[in-house]
mmCIF file with all atom_site columns, C-alpha atoms in Angstrom:
data_model
loop_
_atom_site.group_PDB
_atom_site.id
_atom_site.type_symbol
_atom_site.label_atom_id
_atom_site.label_alt_id
_atom_site.label_comp_id
_atom_site.label_asym_id
_atom_site.label_entity_id
_atom_site.label_seq_id
_atom_site.pdbx_PDB_ins_code
_atom_site.Cartn_x
_atom_site.Cartn_y
_atom_site.Cartn_z
_atom_site.occupancy
_atom_site.B_iso_or_equiv
_atom_site.pdbx_formal_charge
_atom_site.auth_seq_id
_atom_site.auth_comp_id
_atom_site.auth_asym_id
_atom_site.auth_atom_id
_atom_site.pdbx_PDB_model_num
ATOM 1   C CA . UNK A 1 1   ? -34.147 -24.083 2.908  1.00 85.00 ? 260 UNK A CA 1
ATOM 2   C CA . UNK A 1 2   ? -35.416 -26.767 5.500  1.00 85.00 ? 261 UNK A CA 1
ATOM 3   C CA . UNK A 1 3   ? -37.649 -26.415 8.359  1.00 84.00 ? 262 UNK A CA 1
ATOM 4   C CA . UNK A 1 4   ? -37.033 -28.125 11.747 1.00 83.00 ? 263 UNK A CA 1
ATOM 5   C CA . UNK A 1 5   ? -39.013 -30.882 13.178 1.00 87.00 ? 264 UNK A CA 1
ATOM 6   C CA . UNK A 1 6   ? -41.955 -28.582 14.384 1.00 86.00 ? 265 UNK A CA 1
ATOM 7   C CA . UNK A 1 7   ? -41.656 -25.842 11.811 1.00 83.00 ? 266 UNK A CA 1
ATOM 8   C CA . UNK A 1 8   ? -40.700 -23.054 14.080 1.00 86.00 ? 267 UNK A CA 1
ATOM 9   C CA . UNK A 1 9   ? -37.089 -22.417 12.550 1.00 85.00 ? 268 UNK A CA 1
ATOM 10  C CA . UNK A 1 10  ? -35.467 -22.769 9.248  1.00 84.00 ? 269 UNK A CA 1
ATOM 11  C CA . UNK A 1 11  ? -32.110 -23.835 8.127  1.00 78.00 ? 270 UNK A CA 1
ATOM 12  C CA . UNK A 1 12  ? -30.878 -21.791 5.187  1.00 78.00 ? 271 UNK A CA 1
ATOM 13  C CA . UNK A 1 13  ? -27.769 -23.242 3.470  1.00 75.00 ? 272 UNK A CA 1
ATOM 14  C CA . UNK A 1 14  ? -25.941 -20.833 1.381  1.00 72.00 ? 273 UNK A CA 1
ATOM 15  C CA . UNK A 1 15  ? -22.585 -20.277 -0.189 1.00 69.00 ? 274 UNK A CA 1
ATOM 16  C CA . UNK A 1 16  ? -21.603 -16.829 0.840  1.00 68.00 ? 275 UNK A CA 1
ATOM 17  C CA . UNK A 1 17  ? -19.417 -14.642 -1.335 1.00 66.00 ? 276 UNK A CA 1
ATOM 18  C CA . UNK A 1 18  ? -17.749 -13.404 1.729  1.00 66.00 ? 277 UNK A CA 1
ATOM 19  C CA . UNK A 1 19  ? -18.467 -12.779 5.320  1.00 67.00 ? 278 UNK A CA 1
ATOM 20  C CA . UNK A 1 20  ? -22.153 -13.286 6.069  1.00 71.00 ? 279 UNK A CA 1
ATOM 21  C CA . UNK A 1 21  ? -22.541 -10.641 8.753  1.00 72.00 ? 280 UNK A CA 1
ATOM 22  C CA . UNK A 1 22  ? -22.696 -6.901  8.160  1.00 70.00 ? 281 UNK A CA 1
ATOM 23  C CA . UNK A 1 23  ? -19.763 -6.493  10.728 1.00 67.00 ? 282 UNK A CA 1
ATOM 24  C CA . UNK A 1 24  ? -17.620 -8.552  8.531  1.00 66.00 ? 283 UNK A CA 1
ATOM 25  C CA . UNK A 1 25  ? -17.791 -11.743 10.557 1.00 68.00 ? 284 UNK A CA 1
ATOM 26  C CA . UNK A 1 26  ? -18.383 -15.307 9.243  1.00 66.00 ? 285 UNK A CA 1
ATOM 27  C CA . UNK A 1 27  ? -21.771 -15.208 11.104 1.00 68.00 ? 286 UNK A CA 1
ATOM 28  C CA . UNK A 1 28  ? -23.955 -13.057 12.948 1.00 71.00 ? 287 UNK A CA 1
ATOM 29  C CA . UNK A 1 29  ? -24.276 -15.676 15.555 1.00 65.00 ? 288 UNK A CA 1
ATOM 30  C CA . UNK A 1 30  ? -20.881 -15.295 17.468 1.00 58.00 ? 289 UNK A CA 1
ATOM 31  C CA . UNK A 1 31  ? -17.363 -13.865 17.152 1.00 53.00 ? 290 UNK A CA 1
ATOM 32  C CA . UNK A 1 32  ? -15.728 -17.247 16.181 1.00 57.00 ? 291 UNK A CA 1
ATOM 33  C CA . UNK A 1 33  ? -13.952 -17.155 12.797 1.00 61.00 ? 292 UNK A CA 1
ATOM 34  C CA . UNK A 1 34  ? -15.545 -20.411 11.648 1.00 62.00 ? 293 UNK A CA 1
ATOM 35  C CA . UNK A 1 35  ? -16.697 -22.885 14.119 1.00 63.00 ? 294 UNK A CA 1
ATOM 36  C CA . UNK A 1 36  ? -16.654 -26.609 13.533 1.00 72.00 ? 295 UNK A CA 1
ATOM 37  C CA . UNK A 1 37  ? -16.613 -27.929 10.131 1.00 76.00 ? 296 UNK A CA 1
ATOM 38  C CA . UNK A 1 38  ? -16.923 -24.366 8.880  1.00 77.00 ? 297 UNK A CA 1
ATOM 39  C CA . UNK A 1 39  ? -13.248 -24.094 9.641  1.00 84.00 ? 298 UNK A CA 1
ATOM 40  C CA . UNK A 1 40  ? -12.640 -25.966 6.318  1.00 88.00 ? 299 UNK A CA 1
ATOM 41  C CA . UNK A 1 41  ? -14.037 -23.029 4.332  1.00 85.00 ? 300 UNK A CA 1
ATOM 42  C CA . UNK A 1 42  ? -11.771 -20.855 6.329  1.00 84.00 ? 301 UNK A CA 1
ATOM 43  C CA . UNK A 1 43  ? -8.907  -23.076 5.350  1.00 91.00 ? 302 UNK A CA 1
ATOM 44  C CA . UNK A 1 44  ? -9.921  -22.856 1.636  1.00 91.00 ? 303 UNK A CA 1
ATOM 45  C CA . UNK A 1 45  ? -9.784  -19.167 1.892  1.00 88.00 ? 304 UNK A CA 1
ATOM 46  C CA . UNK A 1 46  ? -6.382  -19.081 3.403  1.00 92.00 ? 305 UNK A CA 1
ATOM 47  C CA . UNK A 1 47  ? -5.157  -21.520 0.816  1.00 96.00 ? 306 UNK A CA 1
ATOM 48  C CA . UNK A 1 48  ? -6.552  -19.313 -1.998 1.00 94.00 ? 307 UNK A CA 1
ATOM 49  C CA . UNK A 1 49  ? -4.928  -16.069 -0.518 1.00 94.00 ? 308 UNK A CA 1
ATOM 50  C CA . UNK A 1 50  ? -1.585  -17.807 0.195  1.00 97.00 ? 309 UNK A CA 1
ATOM 51  C CA . UNK A 1 51  ? -1.662  -19.228 -3.453 1.00 97.00 ? 310 UNK A CA 1
ATOM 52  C CA . UNK A 1 52  ? -1.419  -15.522 -4.759 1.00 96.00 ? 311 UNK A CA 1
ATOM 53  C CA . UNK A 1 53  ? 1.852   -14.847 -2.621 1.00 97.00 ? 312 UNK A CA 1
ATOM 54  C CA . UNK A 1 54  ? 5.265   -15.273 -3.933 1.00 97.00 ? 313 UNK A CA 1
ATOM 55  C CA . UNK A 1 55  ? 6.667   -18.739 -3.536 1.00 97.00 ? 314 UNK A CA 1
ATOM 56  C CA . UNK A 1 56  ? 9.488   -17.373 -1.572 1.00 96.00 ? 315 UNK A CA 1
ATOM 57  C CA . UNK A 1 57  ? 6.978   -16.221 1.002  1.00 96.00 ? 316 UNK A CA 1
ATOM 58  C CA . UNK A 1 58  ? 4.448   -18.819 1.118  1.00 97.00 ? 317 UNK A CA 1
ATOM 59  C CA . UNK A 1 59  ? 4.940   -22.579 1.459  1.00 97.00 ? 318 UNK A CA 1
ATOM 60  C CA . UNK A 1 60  ? 1.270   -23.035 -0.012 1.00 98.00 ? 319 UNK A CA 1
ATOM 61  C CA . UNK A 1 61  ? 2.439   -20.917 -3.008 1.00 98.00 ? 320 UNK A CA 1
ATOM 62  C CA . UNK A 1 62  ? 5.712   -22.935 -3.244 1.00 98.00 ? 321 UNK A CA 1
ATOM 63  C CA . UNK A 1 63  ? 3.726   -26.285 -2.972 1.00 98.00 ? 322 UNK A CA 1
ATOM 64  C CA . UNK A 1 64  ? 1.514   -25.145 -5.987 1.00 98.00 ? 323 UNK A CA 1
ATOM 65  C CA . UNK A 1 65  ? 4.258   -23.950 -7.910 1.00 98.00 ? 324 UNK A CA 1
ATOM 66  C CA . UNK A 1 66  ? 5.935   -27.392 -7.764 1.00 98.00 ? 325 UNK A CA 1
ATOM 67  C CA . UNK A 1 67  ? 2.774   -28.696 -9.634 1.00 98.00 ? 326 UNK A CA 1
ATOM 68  C CA . UNK A 1 68  ? -0.217  -30.999 -9.081 1.00 98.00 ? 327 UNK A CA 1
ATOM 69  C CA . UNK A 1 69  ? 1.963   -34.186 -9.053 1.00 98.00 ? 328 UNK A CA 1
ATOM 70  C CA . UNK A 1 70  ? 4.145   -32.712 -6.057 1.00 98.00 ? 329 UNK A CA 1
ATOM 71  C CA . UNK A 1 71  ? 1.067   -31.684 -4.288 1.00 98.00 ? 330 UNK A CA 1
ATOM 72  C CA . UNK A 1 72  ? -0.503  -35.265 -4.718 1.00 98.00 ? 331 UNK A CA 1
ATOM 73  C CA . UNK A 1 73  ? 2.852   -36.814 -3.433 1.00 98.00 ? 332 UNK A CA 1
ATOM 74  C CA . UNK A 1 74  ? 2.782   -34.605 -0.471 1.00 98.00 ? 333 UNK A CA 1
ATOM 75  C CA . UNK A 1 75  ? -0.940  -35.671 0.274  1.00 98.00 ? 334 UNK A CA 1
ATOM 76  C CA . UNK A 1 76  ? 0.216   -39.247 0.028  1.00 98.00 ? 335 UNK A CA 1
ATOM 77  C CA . UNK A 1 77  ? 2.925   -38.530 2.543  1.00 98.00 ? 336 UNK A CA 1
ATOM 78  C CA . UNK A 1 78  ? 0.497   -36.902 4.941  1.00 98.00 ? 337 UNK A CA 1
ATOM 79  C CA . UNK A 1 79  ? -1.969  -39.756 4.416  1.00 98.00 ? 338 UNK A CA 1
ATOM 80  C CA . UNK A 1 80  ? 0.771   -42.328 5.575  1.00 98.00 ? 339 UNK A CA 1
ATOM 81  C CA . UNK A 1 81  ? 1.676   -39.941 8.490  1.00 98.00 ? 340 UNK A CA 1
ATOM 82  C CA . UNK A 1 82  ? -2.115  -39.806 9.505  1.00 98.00 ? 341 UNK A CA 1
ATOM 83  C CA . UNK A 1 83  ? -2.427  -43.564 9.175  1.00 98.00 ? 342 UNK A CA 1
ATOM 84  C CA . UNK A 1 84  ? 0.482   -44.170 11.333 1.00 98.00 ? 343 UNK A CA 1
ATOM 85  C CA . UNK A 1 85  ? -0.499  -41.704 14.021 1.00 98.00 ? 344 UNK A CA 1
ATOM 86  C CA . UNK A 1 86  ? -4.047  -43.482 14.144 1.00 98.00 ? 345 UNK A CA 1
ATOM 87  C CA . UNK A 1 87  ? -2.264  -46.956 14.591 1.00 98.00 ? 346 UNK A CA 1
ATOM 88  C CA . UNK A 1 88  ? 0.371   -45.907 17.080 1.00 98.00 ? 347 UNK A CA 1
ATOM 89  C CA . UNK A 1 89  ? 0.134   -42.450 18.041 1.00 98.00 ? 348 UNK A CA 1
ATOM 90  C CA . UNK A 1 90  ? -1.762  -40.475 20.992 1.00 98.00 ? 349 UNK A CA 1
ATOM 91  C CA . UNK A 1 91  ? -4.896  -38.432 20.118 1.00 98.00 ? 350 UNK A CA 1
ATOM 92  C CA . UNK A 1 92  ? -2.820  -35.159 19.984 1.00 98.00 ? 351 UNK A CA 1
ATOM 93  C CA . UNK A 1 93  ? -0.517  -36.595 17.217 1.00 98.00 ? 352 UNK A CA 1
ATOM 94  C CA . UNK A 1 94  ? -3.555  -38.017 15.171 1.00 98.00 ? 353 UNK A CA 1
ATOM 95  C CA . UNK A 1 95  ? -5.361  -34.624 15.326 1.00 98.00 ? 354 UNK A CA 1
ATOM 96  C CA . UNK A 1 96  ? -2.128  -32.885 14.137 1.00 98.00 ? 355 UNK A CA 1
ATOM 97  C CA . UNK A 1 97  ? -1.485  -35.197 11.312 1.00 98.00 ? 356 UNK A CA 1
ATOM 98  C CA . UNK A 1 98  ? -5.238  -34.913 10.316 1.00 98.00 ? 357 UNK A CA 1
ATOM 99  C CA . UNK A 1 99  ? -4.850  -31.254 10.248 1.00 97.00 ? 358 UNK A CA 1
ATOM 100 C CA . UNK A 1 100 ? -1.672  -31.544 7.987  1.00 98.00 ? 359 UNK A CA 1
ATOM 101 C CA . UNK A 1 101 ? -3.613  -33.961 5.682  1.00 98.00 ? 360 UNK A CA 1
ATOM 102 C CA . UNK A 1 102 ? -6.722  -31.654 5.461  1.00 98.00 ? 361 UNK A CA 1
ATOM 103 C CA . UNK A 1 103 ? -4.525  -28.744 4.572  1.00 98.00 ? 362 UNK A CA 1
ATOM 104 C CA . UNK A 1 104 ? -2.675  -30.558 1.864  1.00 98.00 ? 363 UNK A CA 1
ATOM 105 C CA . UNK A 1 105 ? -6.065  -31.858 0.511  1.00 98.00 ? 364 UNK A CA 1
ATOM 106 C CA . UNK A 1 106 ? -7.158  -28.275 0.450  1.00 97.00 ? 365 UNK A CA 1
ATOM 107 C CA . UNK A 1 107 ? -4.130  -27.428 -1.627 1.00 98.00 ? 366 UNK A CA 1
ATOM 108 C CA . UNK A 1 108 ? -4.631  -30.130 -3.992 1.00 98.00 ? 367 UNK A CA 1
ATOM 109 C CA . UNK A 1 109 ? -8.232  -29.364 -4.639 1.00 97.00 ? 368 UNK A CA 1
ATOM 110 C CA . UNK A 1 110 ? -7.144  -25.619 -5.268 1.00 97.00 ? 369 UNK A CA 1
ATOM 111 C CA . UNK A 1 111 ? -4.440  -26.953 -7.778 1.00 98.00 ? 370 UNK A CA 1
ATOM 112 C CA . UNK A 1 112 ? -7.248  -28.848 -9.548 1.00 98.00 ? 371 UNK A CA 1
ATOM 113 C CA . UNK A 1 113 ? -9.695  -25.994 -9.602 1.00 97.00 ? 372 UNK A CA 1
ATOM 114 C CA . UNK A 1 114 ? -11.978 -27.801 -7.052 1.00 96.00 ? 373 UNK A CA 1
ATOM 115 C CA . UNK A 1 115 ? -13.128 -27.159 -3.439 1.00 93.00 ? 374 UNK A CA 1
ATOM 116 C CA . UNK A 1 116 ? -14.540 -28.916 -0.350 1.00 92.00 ? 375 UNK A CA 1
ATOM 117 C CA . UNK A 1 117 ? -17.907 -28.108 -1.685 1.00 89.00 ? 376 UNK A CA 1
ATOM 118 C CA . UNK A 1 118 ? -17.366 -30.322 -4.574 1.00 93.00 ? 377 UNK A CA 1
ATOM 119 C CA . UNK A 1 119 ? -16.372 -33.324 -2.117 1.00 94.00 ? 378 UNK A CA 1
ATOM 120 C CA . UNK A 1 120 ? -19.414 -32.659 0.116  1.00 90.00 ? 379 UNK A CA 1
ATOM 121 C CA . UNK A 1 121 ? -21.673 -32.808 -3.060 1.00 90.00 ? 380 UNK A CA 1
ATOM 122 C CA . UNK A 1 122 ? -20.302 -36.288 -3.677 1.00 95.00 ? 381 UNK A CA 1
ATOM 123 C CA . UNK A 1 123 ? -20.925 -37.196 0.065  1.00 92.00 ? 382 UNK A CA 1
ATOM 124 C CA . UNK A 1 124 ? -24.512 -35.840 -0.187 1.00 90.00 ? 383 UNK A CA 1
ATOM 125 C CA . UNK A 1 125 ? -25.192 -37.771 -3.384 1.00 93.00 ? 384 UNK A CA 1
ATOM 126 C CA . UNK A 1 126 ? -23.934 -41.035 -1.760 1.00 94.00 ? 385 UNK A CA 1
ATOM 127 C CA . UNK A 1 127 ? -25.982 -40.291 1.321  1.00 92.00 ? 386 UNK A CA 1
ATOM 128 C CA . UNK A 1 128 ? -29.094 -39.854 -0.943 1.00 88.00 ? 387 UNK A CA 1
ATOM 129 C CA . UNK A 1 129 ? -28.205 -43.051 -2.798 1.00 73.00 ? 388 UNK A CA 1
ATOM 130 C CA . UNK A 1 130 ? -27.992 -45.189 0.345  1.00 59.00 ? 389 UNK A CA 1
ATOM 131 C CA . UNK A 1 131 ? -31.249 -44.212 1.862  1.00 52.00 ? 390 UNK A CA 1
#
């Protein structure tokens, strides 16, 4: 829990076990599924749900069934495509390739039993170390 600059509002950071709103929405503050960076949490939930599907019905399940090495290889491919789009593509291509990269990263993290929260914990630690 962190107060704002003048102490009249609080920021509460939590890891919800599901939707935070009693109406089943991610938040009580709007109808968006997951605004901004919160979309990564929604992506993780989608990957987790699709991991349970049959590999014949889900690309995610098929990729996971091929093993961690294949998922890592796919991440490398997407990384190269993202770098090339950044160097020579337009903004739309870079955004599309970045989305692919984040999706495959979410799959790799899932395959290893990790999450974006584990990654952001490292970022937070690094930010604290550099201050």
